[in-house]
Amino acid sequence: MSSPLSADHPAAQPPGHDSVEALISQARRLRGDVDAVRRDSQGDGTDPRGRWQRALYDLALHQLSDIDEHLAQLRDGPAPAPRTGSLLSRVGSAEWNLLTDEAEWSGELFHILGRDPAAAPLSLDELPSVVLAEDRPKLTAMVTGCLVDARPIDGEFRVVRPDDTVRTVHMMGEPVLDADGSTASMWAVLRDVSELRRSQRVVSETRDSLSHHPLPADTGQRAAVEPREAVQPPWHGLLRFPHEGRPGLDLAAGYLPPAAPTAQAPPCTAWYDACPLAGDETLLSVGDLTGPGPDGAQGPAMPIGALRGLATAGTRPAQLPDRLDRLLEATALPPVRGALYCSYRPHTRTLTWAHTGHLVPLLFRRGTGHGLAGQAEAALEDGDLLLLHTGELAPADMRRLLSLGPRLTGVGSAQDGVRIVTEEFGGHLGQEDACVLVARVTPWTTRRAR
C-alpha cells in the first residue's frame, strides 16, 4: 500500500537538480543576509522592542535553515535524522485503509509520536488515544469531514507522548477514492511544529510587551522596561495545582508579591487553588488571610487543605465561607479576609459561586469583560475566560483590568492570560500580595470508558 505522498521515501528521480541547487543557493544567501543584518542591529536586548526584533530574527533564521534542509532533501533524498532545534523538518506519513482497517505509518511518524517502530500503527479509531483530550473533537471533525464529505484535512492538534511530553502536530491529508467514487482510504502527512509554534509565541509575547511599553514619541528613545511575570508562591511546592488543566478548563495562576512589604501588609497571605471534585467538577478558589499564619510563608497551604477537605466531602460553594471560617476559628490560623469559591461543571458549563468581601468573578467574552455581581450562577460558553483575583482594586484599576477584554478573549492559553494581566499591572496588584487565577472554557467530551 503506497501513499500519494510519502515523507520517508524519495522519488525515483529527484526533481530538477539544477533548479533545486539554484534555490538552495538563494536560500543560503538570504539566510546569510538576514544573519548579517541581525548582527549589525543587535542591541543589548533589554528593552521590549529589542526583544521583539531578536525573536523575529531568530524565527526567520530558523525557517530559512529549514527551507535549506527541505530543498536539500529534494535534491539528495531525506536526511537520516532531523537537525536538533529544527522547526519543521520532522515529517511523517500515514495511510489508513477503510476496507481492511489496516494502517501503514512511516518510520518518522513513529518518532514524532514517540512510539516503538516495532509496534503496530494505530488505527483511525485508536489515534485519538494519543491526542490531548481537549483537542480530540477537533481531530474527529477533521477526519469525519475527510471521510464523509471528501474534504482535505489541514489542521493542528496536540499529542501526548509516552514520556508525558506534549507536542503540536500539523496534519494534512486527503481521501483516496476507489473506482466507484467511494472513500477507500485516507492518507496524511504529519509534521511536528512544536518548535515553530514556540518561536511564534515568543514573537507574539514580545510584541505584546512592546505594545504596552511603546517608545516615547518626543525622544525616540527605547523604554527600558522589563516584562513582569507572576511567580510561584512560597507554599506552591506543598500543594499540586493542575497545570495540565481540568475537564473543560484550561487553567493557569500566578502569585504577585507585594510591591513593598510592610508590617501592615505581611507577605504570603493570598492563595489560589483548583480542586478536582466528583463527576469532572472543579472547585476554583482565590482568597487571602488577615495574616500569614503560624508557619509564615507556608500559611496559605493549610487553609487550602481545609478547603479541599470540605469541598471533597460535598460542601457546596454557598456553604463554604461559613464552614471554612468556623474551621479556621477553631485553629491557630488567621481568618479569611476575602475569598471566591467557584464550582464549574463542564457537562452543563455551569458556574456557581460564593464569596466573602467584595470579590466577584470577572467574565471575558467576545472582547468585553464584566463582573458577575448580583448573581450566584452563570452559564459559560466555549472560549469564555474567567478571571479570579484577590485584593480590592480601586475603580480605576478595575476599569483598567476590564479594558483588557479584547486581548484576554483572544489568548491562546490561560497562561497567556495570566501573563497579560501581570504585565499590565507591573507584577503587583497593590501594596499587598495577590493571586490571579485564569480559567479558559474549552470543549468538553465525556471521558472514554477504560
PDB file of N, CA and C in Angstrom, residues 200-268:
ATOM      1  N   GLN A 200       6.960  31.241  17.476  1.00  0.00           N
ATOM      2  CA  GLN A 200       5.914  32.213  17.155  1.00  0.00           C
ATOM      3  C   GLN A 200       5.311  32.801  18.422  1.00  0.00           C
ATOM      4  N   ARG A 201       5.200  31.981  19.491  1.00  0.00           N
ATOM      5  CA  ARG A 201       4.692  32.514  20.758  1.00  0.00           C
ATOM      6  C   ARG A 201       5.647  33.550  21.330  1.00  0.00           C
ATOM      7  N   VAL A 202       6.957  33.296  21.189  1.00  0.00           N
ATOM      8  CA  VAL A 202       7.934  34.274  21.676  1.00  0.00           C
ATOM      9  C   VAL A 202       7.762  35.593  20.949  1.00  0.00           C
ATOM     10  N   VAL A 203       7.575  35.527  19.623  1.00  0.00           N
ATOM     11  CA  VAL A 203       7.356  36.756  18.853  1.00  0.00           C
ATOM     12  C   VAL A 203       6.093  37.462  19.327  1.00  0.00           C
ATOM     13  N   SER A 204       5.006  36.686  19.521  1.00  0.00           N
ATOM     14  CA  SER A 204       3.742  37.279  19.966  1.00  0.00           C
ATOM     15  C   SER A 204       3.877  37.913  21.341  1.00  0.00           C
ATOM     16  N   GLU A 205       4.557  37.212  22.245  1.00  0.00           N
ATOM     17  CA  GLU A 205       4.697  37.730  23.606  1.00  0.00           C
ATOM     18  C   GLU A 205       5.540  38.992  23.643  1.00  0.00           C
ATOM     19  N   THR A 206       6.633  39.009  22.871  1.00  0.00           N
ATOM     20  CA  THR A 206       7.464  40.205  22.869  1.00  0.00           C
ATOM     21  C   THR A 206       6.752  41.355  22.178  1.00  0.00           C
ATOM     22  N   ARG A 207       5.896  41.050  21.176  1.00  0.00           N
ATOM     23  CA  ARG A 207       5.100  42.108  20.537  1.00  0.00           C
ATOM     24  C   ARG A 207       4.105  42.681  21.522  1.00  0.00           C
ATOM     25  N   ASP A 208       3.460  41.806  22.317  1.00  0.00           N
ATOM     26  CA  ASP A 208       2.527  42.293  23.334  1.00  0.00           C
ATOM     27  C   ASP A 208       3.247  43.185  24.340  1.00  0.00           C
ATOM     28  N   SER A 209       4.447  42.767  24.745  1.00  0.00           N
ATOM     29  CA  SER A 209       5.222  43.571  25.680  1.00  0.00           C
ATOM     30  C   SER A 209       5.540  44.930  25.080  1.00  0.00           C
ATOM     31  N   LEU A 210       5.875  44.948  23.788  1.00  0.00           N
ATOM     32  CA  LEU A 210       6.194  46.203  23.114  1.00  0.00           C
ATOM     33  C   LEU A 210       4.988  47.119  23.052  1.00  0.00           C
ATOM     34  N   SER A 211       3.781  46.526  22.821  1.00  0.00           N
ATOM     35  CA  SER A 211       2.580  47.358  22.717  1.00  0.00           C
ATOM     36  C   SER A 211       2.238  48.029  24.031  1.00  0.00           C
ATOM     37  N   HIS A 212       2.679  47.435  25.155  1.00  0.00           N
ATOM     38  CA  HIS A 212       2.399  48.025  26.456  1.00  0.00           C
ATOM     39  C   HIS A 212       3.492  48.979  26.922  1.00  0.00           C
ATOM     40  N   HIS A 213       4.637  48.978  26.222  1.00  0.00           N
ATOM     41  CA  HIS A 213       5.738  49.860  26.592  1.00  0.00           C
ATOM     42  C   HIS A 213       6.258  50.551  25.332  1.00  0.00           C
ATOM     43  N   PRO A 214       5.424  51.381  24.665  1.00  0.00           N
ATOM     44  CA  PRO A 214       5.843  51.997  23.403  1.00  0.00           C
ATOM     45  C   PRO A 214       6.966  53.003  23.617  1.00  0.00           C
ATOM     46  N   LEU A 215       7.649  53.330  22.510  1.00  0.00           N
ATOM     47  CA  LEU A 215       8.699  54.327  22.584  1.00  0.00           C
ATOM     48  C   LEU A 215       8.111  55.699  22.850  1.00  0.00           C
ATOM     49  N   PRO A 216       8.734  56.545  23.676  1.00  0.00           N
ATOM     50  CA  PRO A 216       8.266  57.910  23.860  1.00  0.00           C
ATOM     51  C   PRO A 216       8.298  58.649  22.532  1.00  0.00           C
ATOM     52  N   ALA A 217       7.171  59.302  22.192  1.00  0.00           N
ATOM     53  CA  ALA A 217       7.046  59.937  20.892  1.00  0.00           C
ATOM     54  C   ALA A 217       7.985  61.128  20.743  1.00  0.00           C
ATOM     55  N   ASP A 218       8.338  61.786  21.823  1.00  0.00           N
ATOM     56  CA  ASP A 218       9.109  63.006  21.703  1.00  0.00           C
ATOM     57  C   ASP A 218      10.603  62.754  21.613  1.00  0.00           C
ATOM     58  N   THR A 219      11.103  61.633  22.105  1.00  0.00           N
ATOM     59  CA  THR A 219      12.541  61.412  22.128  1.00  0.00           C
ATOM     60  C   THR A 219      12.989  60.301  21.200  1.00  0.00           C
ATOM     61  N   GLY A 220      12.115  59.343  20.906  1.00  0.00           N
ATOM     62  CA  GLY A 220      12.511  58.206  20.073  1.00  0.00           C
ATOM     63  C   GLY A 220      13.415  57.234  20.790  1.00  0.00           C
ATOM     64  N   GLN A 221      13.614  57.401  22.106  1.00  0.00           N
ATOM     65  CA  GLN A 221      14.469  56.511  22.858  1.00  0.00           C
ATOM     66  C   GLN A 221      13.706  55.265  23.266  1.00  0.00           C
ATOM     67  N   ARG A 222      14.396  54.166  23.414  1.00  0.00           N
ATOM     68  CA  ARG A 222      13.757  52.926  23.821  1.00  0.00           C
ATOM     69  C   ARG A 222      13.439  52.954  25.298  1.00  0.00           C
ATOM     70  N   ALA A 223      12.275  52.432  25.621  1.00  0.00           N
ATOM     71  CA  ALA A 223      11.868  52.369  27.018  1.00  0.00           C
ATOM     72  C   ALA A 223      12.424  51.088  27.623  1.00  0.00           C
ATOM     73  N   ALA A 224      13.341  51.205  28.537  1.00  0.00           N
ATOM     74  CA  ALA A 224      13.996  50.031  29.132  1.00  0.00           C
ATOM     75  C   ALA A 224      13.149  49.492  30.264  1.00  0.00           C
ATOM     76  N   VAL A 225      12.059  48.777  29.894  1.00  0.00           N
ATOM     77  CA  VAL A 225      11.150  48.214  30.882  1.00  0.00           C
ATOM     78  C   VAL A 225      11.135  46.703  30.725  1.00  0.00           C
ATOM     79  N   GLU A 226      11.457  45.997  31.752  1.00  0.00           N
ATOM     80  CA  GLU A 226      11.451  44.547  31.708  1.00  0.00           C
ATOM     81  C   GLU A 226      10.027  44.021  31.827  1.00  0.00           C
ATOM     82  N   PRO A 227       9.640  42.983  31.067  1.00  0.00           N
ATOM     83  CA  PRO A 227       8.322  42.391  31.256  1.00  0.00           C
ATOM     84  C   PRO A 227       8.220  41.742  32.629  1.00  0.00           C
ATOM     85  N   ARG A 228       7.011  41.821  33.208  1.00  0.00           N
ATOM     86  CA  ARG A 228       6.796  41.232  34.523  1.00  0.00           C
ATOM     87  C   ARG A 228       6.038  39.923  34.377  1.00  0.00           C
ATOM     88  N   GLU A 229       6.367  38.980  35.215  1.00  0.00           N
ATOM     89  CA  GLU A 229       5.673  37.702  35.206  1.00  0.00           C
ATOM     90  C   GLU A 229       5.262  37.333  36.613  1.00  0.00           C
ATOM     91  N   ALA A 230       4.128  36.636  36.702  1.00  0.00           N
ATOM     92  CA  ALA A 230       3.717  36.117  38.001  1.00  0.00           C
ATOM     93  C   ALA A 230       4.722  35.065  38.445  1.00  0.00           C
ATOM     94  N   VAL A 231       4.896  34.929  39.732  1.00  0.00           N
ATOM     95  CA  VAL A 231       5.856  33.972  40.274  1.00  0.00           C
ATOM     96  C   VAL A 231       5.103  32.892  41.033  1.00  0.00           C
ATOM     97  N   GLN A 232       5.810  31.845  41.404  1.00  0.00           N
ATOM     98  CA  GLN A 232       5.203  30.787  42.207  1.00  0.00           C
ATOM     99  C   GLN A 232       5.176  31.232  43.666  1.00  0.00           C
ATOM    100  N   PRO A 233       4.062  31.033  44.361  1.00  0.00           N
ATOM    101  CA  PRO A 233       4.019  31.404  45.781  1.00  0.00           C
ATOM    102  C   PRO A 233       4.923  30.507  46.604  1.00  0.00           C
ATOM    103  N   PRO A 234       5.356  30.969  47.781  1.00  0.00           N
ATOM    104  CA  PRO A 234       6.263  30.167  48.604  1.00  0.00           C
ATOM    105  C   PRO A 234       5.692  28.808  48.998  1.00  0.00           C
ATOM    106  N   TRP A 235       4.351  28.701  49.084  1.00  0.00           N
ATOM    107  CA  TRP A 235       3.751  27.445  49.505  1.00  0.00           C
ATOM    108  C   TRP A 235       3.438  26.524  48.330  1.00  0.00           C
ATOM    109  N   HIS A 236       3.862  26.898  47.111  1.00  0.00           N
ATOM    110  CA  HIS A 236       3.459  26.178  45.911  1.00  0.00           C
ATOM    111  C   HIS A 236       3.881  24.715  45.935  1.00  0.00           C
ATOM    112  N   GLY A 237       5.073  24.441  46.472  1.00  0.00           N
ATOM    113  CA  GLY A 237       5.563  23.069  46.465  1.00  0.00           C
ATOM    114  C   GLY A 237       4.809  22.128  47.370  1.00  0.00           C
ATOM    115  N   LEU A 238       3.968  22.677  48.276  1.00  0.00           N
ATOM    116  CA  LEU A 238       3.257  21.819  49.218  1.00  0.00           C
ATOM    117  C   LEU A 238       1.965  21.257  48.639  1.00  0.00           C
ATOM    118  N   LEU A 239       1.379  21.952  47.658  1.00  0.00           N
ATOM    119  CA  LEU A 239       0.105  21.529  47.093  1.00  0.00           C
ATOM    120  C   LEU A 239       0.193  21.569  45.570  1.00  0.00           C
ATOM    121  N   ARG A 240      -0.349  20.561  44.941  1.00  0.00           N
ATOM    122  CA  ARG A 240      -0.253  20.454  43.487  1.00  0.00           C
ATOM    123  C   ARG A 240      -1.390  21.214  42.815  1.00  0.00           C
ATOM    124  N   PHE A 241      -1.027  22.124  41.888  1.00  0.00           N
ATOM    125  CA  PHE A 241      -2.013  22.826  41.075  1.00  0.00           C
ATOM    126  C   PHE A 241      -2.060  22.152  39.706  1.00  0.00           C
ATOM    127  N   PRO A 242      -3.250  21.833  39.184  1.00  0.00           N
ATOM    128  CA  PRO A 242      -3.341  21.067  37.927  1.00  0.00           C
ATOM    129  C   PRO A 242      -3.031  21.916  36.700  1.00  0.00           C
ATOM    130  N   HIS A 243      -1.738  22.164  36.438  1.00  0.00           N
ATOM    131  CA  HIS A 243      -1.357  22.996  35.305  1.00  0.00           C
ATOM    132  C   HIS A 243      -1.735  22.358  33.971  1.00  0.00           C
ATOM    133  N   GLU A 244      -1.974  21.045  33.966  1.00  0.00           N
ATOM    134  CA  GLU A 244      -2.408  20.422  32.731  1.00  0.00           C
ATOM    135  C   GLU A 244      -3.893  20.682  32.461  1.00  0.00           C
ATOM    136  N   GLY A 245      -4.547  21.385  33.369  1.00  0.00           N
ATOM    137  CA  GLY A 245      -5.948  21.721  33.180  1.00  0.00           C
ATOM    138  C   GLY A 245      -6.880  20.732  33.850  1.00  0.00           C
ATOM    139  N   ARG A 246      -8.160  21.020  33.734  1.00  0.00           N
ATOM    140  CA  ARG A 246      -9.215  20.157  34.238  1.00  0.00           C
ATOM    141  C   ARG A 246     -10.215  19.948  33.108  1.00  0.00           C
ATOM    142  N   PRO A 247     -11.094  18.943  33.193  1.00  0.00           N
ATOM    143  CA  PRO A 247     -12.068  18.731  32.116  1.00  0.00           C
ATOM    144  C   PRO A 247     -12.837  20.008  31.803  1.00  0.00           C
ATOM    145  N   GLY A 248     -12.753  20.446  30.558  1.00  0.00           N
ATOM    146  CA  GLY A 248     -13.465  21.642  30.120  1.00  0.00           C
ATOM    147  C   GLY A 248     -12.810  22.946  30.499  1.00  0.00           C
ATOM    148  N   LEU A 249     -11.619  22.902  31.103  1.00  0.00           N
ATOM    149  CA  LEU A 249     -10.957  24.134  31.538  1.00  0.00           C
ATOM    150  C   LEU A 249      -9.464  24.082  31.234  1.00  0.00           C
ATOM    151  N   ASP A 250      -8.958  25.177  30.699  1.00  0.00           N
ATOM    152  CA  ASP A 250      -7.517  25.409  30.596  1.00  0.00           C
ATOM    153  C   ASP A 250      -7.169  26.362  31.732  1.00  0.00           C
ATOM    154  N   LEU A 251      -6.279  25.963  32.634  1.00  0.00           N
ATOM    155  CA  LEU A 251      -6.037  26.696  33.874  1.00  0.00           C
ATOM    156  C   LEU A 251      -4.618  27.235  33.953  1.00  0.00           C
ATOM    157  N   ALA A 252      -4.495  28.391  34.589  1.00  0.00           N
ATOM    158  CA  ALA A 252      -3.191  28.951  34.927  1.00  0.00           C
ATOM    159  C   ALA A 252      -3.398  29.932  36.075  1.00  0.00           C
ATOM    160  N   ALA A 253      -2.381  30.092  36.886  1.00  0.00           N
ATOM    161  CA  ALA A 253      -2.482  31.006  38.024  1.00  0.00           C
ATOM    162  C   ALA A 253      -1.110  31.544  38.348  1.00  0.00           C
ATOM    163  N   GLY A 254      -1.082  32.631  39.072  1.00  0.00           N
ATOM    164  CA  GLY A 254       0.182  33.222  39.463  1.00  0.00           C
ATOM    165  C   GLY A 254       0.066  33.994  40.758  1.00  0.00           C
ATOM    166  N   TYR A 255       1.173  34.096  41.435  1.00  0.00           N
ATOM    167  CA  TYR A 255       1.268  34.835  42.696  1.00  0.00           C
ATOM    168  C   TYR A 255       2.019  36.137  42.429  1.00  0.00           C
ATOM    169  N   LEU A 256       1.460  37.261  42.865  1.00  0.00           N
ATOM    170  CA  LEU A 256       2.071  38.567  42.687  1.00  0.00           C
ATOM    171  C   LEU A 256       2.493  39.088  44.049  1.00  0.00           C
ATOM    172  N   PRO A 257       3.771  39.170  44.316  1.00  0.00           N
ATOM    173  CA  PRO A 257       4.233  39.605  45.635  1.00  0.00           C
ATOM    174  C   PRO A 257       3.873  41.058  45.891  1.00  0.00           C
ATOM    175  N   PRO A 258       3.876  41.478  47.144  1.00  0.00           N
ATOM    176  CA  PRO A 258       3.542  42.880  47.443  1.00  0.00           C
ATOM    177  C   PRO A 258       4.593  43.816  46.859  1.00  0.00           C
ATOM    178  N   ALA A 259       4.134  45.002  46.464  1.00  0.00           N
ATOM    179  CA  ALA A 259       5.060  45.987  45.903  1.00  0.00           C
ATOM    180  C   ALA A 259       6.090  46.418  46.939  1.00  0.00           C
ATOM    181  N   ALA A 260       5.643  46.547  48.200  1.00  0.00           N
ATOM    182  CA  ALA A 260       6.557  46.958  49.272  1.00  0.00           C
ATOM    183  C   ALA A 260       6.052  46.360  50.568  1.00  0.00           C
ATOM    184  N   PRO A 261       6.536  45.180  50.960  1.00  0.00           N
ATOM    185  CA  PRO A 261       6.060  44.534  52.192  1.00  0.00           C
ATOM    186  C   PRO A 261       6.255  45.433  53.404  1.00  0.00           C
ATOM    187  N   THR A 262       5.197  45.481  54.228  1.00  0.00           N
ATOM    188  CA  THR A 262       5.256  46.255  55.461  1.00  0.00           C
ATOM    189  C   THR A 262       4.670  45.422  56.584  1.00  0.00           C
ATOM    190  N   ALA A 263       4.766  45.959  57.798  1.00  0.00           N
ATOM    191  CA  ALA A 263       4.169  45.257  58.936  1.00  0.00           C
ATOM    192  C   ALA A 263       2.662  45.188  58.795  1.00  0.00           C
ATOM    193  N   GLN A 264       2.054  46.182  58.119  1.00  0.00           N
ATOM    194  CA  GLN A 264       0.600  46.184  57.919  1.00  0.00           C
ATOM    195  C   GLN A 264       0.190  45.261  56.766  1.00  0.00           C
ATOM    196  N   ALA A 265       1.141  44.926  55.920  1.00  0.00           N
ATOM    197  CA  ALA A 265       0.823  44.055  54.780  1.00  0.00           C
ATOM    198  C   ALA A 265       1.845  42.925  54.723  1.00  0.00           C
ATOM    199  N   PRO A 266       1.758  41.965  55.627  1.00  0.00           N
ATOM    200  CA  PRO A 266       2.746  40.883  55.637  1.00  0.00           C
ATOM    201  C   PRO A 266       2.652  40.049  54.367  1.00  0.00           C
ATOM    202  N   PRO A 267       3.763  39.479  53.925  1.00  0.00           N
ATOM    203  CA  PRO A 267       3.741  38.689  52.696  1.00  0.00           C
ATOM    204  C   PRO A 267       3.063  37.347  52.895  1.00  0.00           C
ATOM    205  N   CYS A 268       2.719  36.727  51.764  1.00  0.00           N
ATOM    206  CA  CYS A 268       2.228  35.343  51.733  1.00  0.00           C
ATOM    207  C   CYS A 268       0.926  35.151  52.502  1.00  0.00           C
TER     208      CYS A 268
END
